Amino acid sequence: MPRQITTFEFKLVGFLTLKQFIYFVIFIPLGFIAYKLTPIPLLNLLVGVIVGAMGPALAFVPVNDRPLDTWIKNLVRRLTSPTQYIYHKKNPPIYFLKNLFFVNDPHRVMSHIESQEKLSAYLAKTKSNLPSPNRKKQSIAVLLQKPKEALIEQKKAPQKPAIPNVVVKKIQPAPTKPFFSGIVKNHRLIPLPGVLIYVKDGQGNVVRLLKTNPHGVFGTLKPLPQSDYLFEFKDPKNTYFFDTIKLRIEESNLKPFEFFSKELI
């Protein structure tokens, strides 16, 4: 049978291990010193015996198969160690995970909702216009049993009014290409959503108020007169700061503008 040899202590001094021998060497002289230093006759004997007996007790007396010194060590550790532990999170986030925005595309969600609404409306409309199968079976049975009466009833049935001619005018769709557009990023080239852009004219009047989408893009479809305009940016969370920029708006602005926060400096 294998045995645990890591905690085995060899007997180096007679029948005593090194630890037991040290206990004897320390506590028996201490008991003699306590006996000599105590002036009371009977008390000095009692104190000397108690102090001297600590060595044999630590060396030979086990409690539940554990030495007495182990119990004393665990007792002191238990009395001096804290009984309550409070968790404090101090580890900062990883540098490449900072300033990231995980936002779903609202345009994709809205298109999905609109397609579902159109499909449900179309199904409800076609379902109401279709005749029920029971009516079809009844009309076929009547036609087979009484063909003359069925034909007379069909002739007497009111005819649907003719649909008047309606002139449909083709409505021109609204322009889908923006007059000008741009993107707002931070110093890590990450798009910033929710940033407000104030477009002001030369007199300081706000002519456009724009907001970046979840991808940091903004734009306007309505054209502006050709002139110089001031672009002021504001982050509602006050996390990023921007300088006021003066730009020239032309009649056609093909390239989108790019703006960066002041952390780039």
Short mmCIF file of C-alpha atoms in Angstrom, two decimals:
data_model
loop_
_atom_site.label_atom_id
_atom_site.label_comp_id
_atom_site.label_asym_id
_atom_site.label_seq_id
_atom_site.Cartn_x
_atom_site.Cartn_y
_atom_site.Cartn_z
CA MET A 1 0.00 0.00 0.00
CA PRO A 2 1.39 3.44 -0.84
CA ARG A 3 1.98 5.74 2.12
CA GLN A 4 2.02 9.48 2.54
CA ILE A 5 5.67 10.39 2.97
CA THR A 6 5.53 14.17 2.45
CA THR A 7 4.52 14.80 6.08
CA PHE A 8 6.63 12.02 7.56
CA GLU A 9 9.21 13.24 10.09
CA PHE A 10 12.33 11.23 10.75
CA LYS A 11 13.50 10.58 14.30
CA LEU A 12 16.83 12.30 14.51
CA VAL A 13 17.43 12.54 18.28
CA GLY A 14 16.79 9.14 19.83
CA PHE A 15 13.07 8.47 19.65
CA LEU A 16 12.32 12.19 19.13
CA THR A 17 11.93 14.06 15.91
CA LEU A 18 13.65 17.37 15.40
CA LYS A 19 10.48 19.35 16.19
CA GLN A 20 9.80 17.38 19.38
CA PHE A 21 13.38 17.84 20.51
CA ILE A 22 13.13 21.63 19.95
CA TYR A 23 9.95 21.75 22.07
CA PHE A 24 11.75 19.95 24.91
CA VAL A 25 14.80 22.20 24.66
CA ILE A 26 12.70 25.39 24.76
CA PHE A 27 9.91 24.71 27.28
CA ILE A 28 11.74 22.68 29.97
CA PRO A 29 14.32 25.45 30.58
CA LEU A 30 11.49 28.00 30.47
CA GLY A 31 9.67 26.02 33.18
CA PHE A 32 12.80 26.00 35.34
CA ILE A 33 13.21 29.76 34.84
CA ALA A 34 9.56 30.35 35.75
CA TYR A 35 10.04 28.23 38.90
CA LYS A 36 13.02 30.31 39.99
CA LEU A 37 11.47 33.68 39.17
CA THR A 38 8.17 33.10 41.00
CA PRO A 39 8.63 34.09 44.68
CA ILE A 40 5.57 32.30 46.09
CA PRO A 41 6.51 28.77 47.24
CA LEU A 42 3.61 26.69 45.93
CA LEU A 43 2.78 28.94 42.99
CA ASN A 44 6.31 28.74 41.64
CA LEU A 45 6.08 24.97 41.47
CA LEU A 46 2.70 25.12 39.71
CA VAL A 47 3.87 27.71 37.16
CA GLY A 48 7.08 25.81 36.48
CA VAL A 49 5.23 22.53 35.91
CA ILE A 50 2.67 24.15 33.58
CA VAL A 51 5.32 25.91 31.48
CA GLY A 52 7.56 22.86 31.40
CA ALA A 53 4.68 20.55 30.50
CA MET A 54 3.93 22.61 27.40
CA GLY A 55 6.90 21.03 25.64
CA PRO A 56 5.81 17.37 26.08
CA ALA A 57 2.21 18.36 25.31
CA LEU A 58 3.17 19.99 22.01
CA ALA A 59 5.46 17.11 21.19
CA PHE A 60 3.32 14.08 22.08
CA VAL A 61 -0.35 15.02 22.64
CA PRO A 62 -2.46 14.73 19.43
CA VAL A 63 -6.08 15.92 19.11
CA ASN A 64 -8.08 14.14 16.42
CA ASP A 65 -4.86 12.82 14.90
CA ARG A 66 -3.41 16.31 14.72
CA PRO A 67 -0.59 17.69 16.86
CA LEU A 68 -1.43 20.27 19.48
CA ASP A 69 0.76 22.91 17.83
CA THR A 70 -1.36 22.64 14.65
CA TRP A 71 -4.52 23.32 16.67
CA ILE A 72 -2.95 26.33 18.39
CA LYS A 73 -1.70 27.67 15.05
CA ASN A 74 -5.15 27.32 13.44
CA LEU A 75 -6.82 28.96 16.47
CA VAL A 76 -4.54 32.00 16.31
CA ARG A 77 -5.00 32.28 12.55
CA ARG A 78 -8.78 32.08 12.91
CA LEU A 79 -8.93 34.70 15.66
CA THR A 80 -6.71 37.16 13.81
CA SER A 81 -8.07 36.72 10.25
CA PRO A 82 -11.06 38.78 8.99
CA THR A 83 -14.48 37.17 8.89
CA GLN A 84 -15.99 39.33 6.13
CA TYR A 85 -14.70 39.73 2.60
CA ILE A 86 -15.79 42.55 0.27
CA TYR A 87 -15.15 42.34 -3.44
CA HIS A 88 -13.69 45.46 -5.09
CA LYS A 89 -13.34 45.45 -8.84
CA LYS A 90 -10.19 47.34 -9.76
CA ASN A 91 -9.19 45.83 -13.08
CA PRO A 92 -9.67 48.38 -15.90
CA PRO A 93 -11.18 47.32 -19.24
CA ILE A 94 -8.90 46.25 -22.06
CA TYR A 95 -7.68 49.18 -24.11
CA PHE A 96 -9.04 47.97 -27.45
CA LEU A 97 -12.53 47.43 -25.96
CA LYS A 98 -12.91 51.04 -24.84
CA ASN A 99 -15.25 53.45 -26.63
CA LEU A 100 -17.02 50.72 -28.59
CA PHE A 101 -20.68 50.98 -29.48
CA PHE A 102 -22.72 47.87 -30.20
CA VAL A 103 -25.99 49.25 -31.55
CA ASN A 104 -28.41 47.53 -33.90
CA ASP A 105 -29.18 49.21 -37.19
CA PRO A 106 -32.59 50.93 -36.73
CA HIS A 107 -33.18 51.13 -40.49
CA ARG A 108 -33.00 47.37 -40.82
CA VAL A 109 -35.39 46.90 -37.89
CA MET A 110 -37.89 49.43 -39.29
CA SER A 111 -37.82 47.85 -42.74
CA HIS A 112 -38.51 44.45 -41.19
CA ILE A 113 -41.48 45.84 -39.23
CA GLU A 114 -42.90 47.62 -42.29
CA SER A 115 -42.63 44.47 -44.42
CA GLN A 116 -44.47 42.46 -41.77
CA GLU A 117 -47.25 45.06 -41.57
CA LYS A 118 -47.65 45.12 -45.36
CA LEU A 119 -47.76 41.34 -45.53
CA SER A 120 -50.39 41.07 -42.79
CA ALA A 121 -52.53 43.77 -44.45
CA TYR A 122 -52.31 42.04 -47.82
CA LEU A 123 -53.25 38.66 -46.36
CA ALA A 124 -56.21 40.17 -44.51
CA LYS A 125 -57.43 41.90 -47.68
CA THR A 126 -57.15 38.83 -49.90
CA LYS A 127 -58.77 36.63 -47.27
CA SER A 128 -61.82 38.91 -47.05
CA ASN A 129 -62.24 39.02 -50.85
CA LEU A 130 -62.02 35.27 -51.41
CA PRO A 131 -65.31 33.36 -51.22
CA SER A 132 -65.58 30.73 -48.57
CA PRO A 133 -65.33 27.07 -49.69
CA ASN A 134 -68.72 26.26 -48.12
CA ARG A 135 -70.47 28.77 -50.37
CA LYS A 136 -68.77 27.28 -53.40
CA LYS A 137 -69.94 23.79 -52.48
CA GLN A 138 -73.51 25.00 -51.88
CA SER A 139 -73.66 26.82 -55.22
CA ILE A 140 -72.36 23.74 -57.07
CA ALA A 141 -74.89 21.48 -55.33
CA VAL A 142 -77.77 23.84 -56.19
CA LEU A 143 -76.57 24.08 -59.79
CA LEU A 144 -76.56 20.29 -60.13
CA GLN A 145 -79.95 19.78 -58.50
CA LYS A 146 -81.85 22.77 -59.90
CA PRO A 147 -79.97 24.18 -62.87
CA LYS A 148 -82.79 26.44 -64.13
CA GLU A 149 -83.42 28.14 -60.80
CA ALA A 150 -79.70 28.64 -60.25
CA LEU A 151 -79.32 30.35 -63.63
CA ILE A 152 -82.30 32.61 -62.93
CA GLU A 153 -80.85 33.63 -59.55
CA GLN A 154 -77.51 34.41 -61.15
CA LYS A 155 -79.24 36.68 -63.69
CA LYS A 156 -81.21 38.43 -60.95
CA ALA A 157 -78.14 38.96 -58.80
CA PRO A 158 -77.03 42.61 -58.74
CA GLN A 159 -74.08 43.28 -60.93
CA LYS A 160 -71.08 45.07 -59.58
CA PRO A 161 -70.86 48.69 -60.63
CA ALA A 162 -68.28 49.48 -63.22
CA ILE A 163 -65.09 50.93 -61.91
CA PRO A 164 -64.68 54.48 -63.17
CA ASN A 165 -61.57 55.39 -65.03
CA VAL A 166 -59.12 56.92 -62.63
CA VAL A 167 -56.19 58.88 -63.89
CA VAL A 168 -53.15 57.92 -61.89
CA LYS A 169 -50.51 60.55 -61.65
CA LYS A 170 -47.00 59.43 -61.12
CA ILE A 171 -45.57 61.04 -58.04
CA GLN A 172 -41.94 61.83 -58.27
CA PRO A 173 -40.04 60.29 -55.39
CA ALA A 174 -38.20 62.47 -52.97
CA PRO A 175 -34.49 62.81 -53.55
CA THR A 176 -32.57 60.01 -51.91
CA LYS A 177 -29.12 61.46 -52.41
CA PRO A 178 -28.21 63.81 -49.55
CA PHE A 179 -27.24 67.38 -50.27
CA PHE A 180 -24.24 66.89 -48.03
CA SER A 181 -23.26 64.22 -45.54
CA GLY A 182 -20.48 63.41 -43.15
CA ILE A 183 -19.22 61.14 -40.43
CA VAL A 184 -18.05 61.88 -36.89
CA LYS A 185 -15.28 59.78 -35.33
CA ASN A 186 -13.10 59.82 -32.26
CA HIS A 187 -9.32 59.66 -32.15
CA ARG A 188 -9.46 55.86 -32.53
CA LEU A 189 -11.40 56.23 -35.80
CA ILE A 190 -14.52 54.76 -34.17
CA PRO A 191 -17.82 56.30 -35.35
CA LEU A 192 -19.70 58.22 -32.68
CA PRO A 193 -23.50 57.89 -32.57
CA GLY A 194 -25.86 60.47 -31.13
CA VAL A 195 -23.65 63.53 -31.71
CA LEU A 196 -25.58 66.74 -32.46
CA ILE A 197 -24.39 68.96 -35.32
CA TYR A 198 -25.48 72.61 -35.42
CA VAL A 199 -25.09 74.18 -38.87
CA LYS A 200 -25.06 77.98 -38.57
CA ASP A 201 -24.92 80.69 -41.18
CA GLY A 202 -22.79 83.82 -41.11
CA GLN A 203 -25.18 85.59 -38.69
CA GLY A 204 -25.05 82.71 -36.20
CA ASN A 205 -28.53 81.42 -36.98
CA VAL A 206 -29.05 77.67 -36.86
CA VAL A 207 -30.16 76.55 -40.32
CA ARG A 208 -29.80 72.81 -39.76
CA LEU A 209 -29.78 70.60 -36.68
CA LEU A 210 -28.47 67.15 -37.47
CA LYS A 211 -27.71 64.04 -35.46
CA THR A 212 -25.43 61.12 -36.21
CA ASN A 213 -26.97 57.68 -36.61
CA PRO A 214 -25.62 54.53 -34.88
CA HIS A 215 -22.85 54.43 -37.49
CA GLY A 216 -21.77 58.02 -36.85
CA VAL A 217 -23.16 59.27 -40.19
CA PHE A 218 -25.26 62.40 -40.65
CA GLY A 219 -26.72 64.14 -43.68
CA THR A 220 -29.45 66.40 -45.01
CA LEU A 221 -31.59 66.21 -48.14
CA LYS A 222 -32.69 69.83 -48.26
CA PRO A 223 -30.21 72.05 -50.09
CA LEU A 224 -28.67 75.17 -48.61
CA PRO A 225 -27.55 78.34 -50.34
CA GLN A 226 -23.96 78.35 -51.43
CA SER A 227 -22.05 80.03 -48.61
CA ASP A 228 -19.75 79.52 -45.64
CA TYR A 229 -21.27 77.77 -42.62
CA LEU A 230 -20.14 77.01 -39.10
CA PHE A 231 -20.37 73.42 -37.85
CA GLU A 232 -20.69 73.09 -34.09
CA PHE A 233 -20.69 69.65 -32.47
CA LYS A 234 -22.10 68.62 -29.12
CA ASP A 235 -21.94 65.24 -27.43
CA PRO A 236 -24.98 64.80 -25.11
CA LYS A 237 -22.91 62.54 -22.85
CA ASN A 238 -20.08 65.12 -22.64
CA THR A 239 -17.56 62.39 -23.42
CA TYR A 240 -16.10 63.92 -26.57
CA PHE A 241 -15.35 67.53 -27.42
CA PHE A 242 -15.01 69.21 -30.79
CA ASP A 243 -13.85 72.49 -32.26
CA THR A 244 -16.14 74.75 -34.27
CA ILE A 245 -15.29 74.30 -37.94
CA LYS A 246 -16.01 76.68 -40.81
CA LEU A 247 -16.78 75.01 -44.14
CA ARG A 248 -17.78 76.11 -47.60
CA ILE A 249 -21.01 74.50 -48.84
CA GLU A 250 -21.26 74.30 -52.61
CA GLU A 251 -24.22 73.48 -54.83
CA SER A 252 -23.01 69.90 -55.15
CA ASN A 253 -21.06 68.25 -52.34
CA LEU A 254 -20.01 64.84 -53.56
CA LYS A 255 -17.47 63.90 -50.92
CA PRO A 256 -18.72 63.38 -47.36
CA PHE A 257 -17.14 65.40 -44.59
CA GLU A 258 -15.12 63.79 -41.82
CA PHE A 259 -14.89 65.25 -38.34
CA PHE A 260 -12.76 64.03 -35.44
CA SER A 261 -12.89 64.72 -31.73
CA LYS A 262 -10.26 66.79 -29.96
CA GLU A 263 -8.58 63.71 -28.48
CA LEU A 264 -6.77 63.44 -31.79
CA ILE A 265 -4.54 66.37 -30.77
#
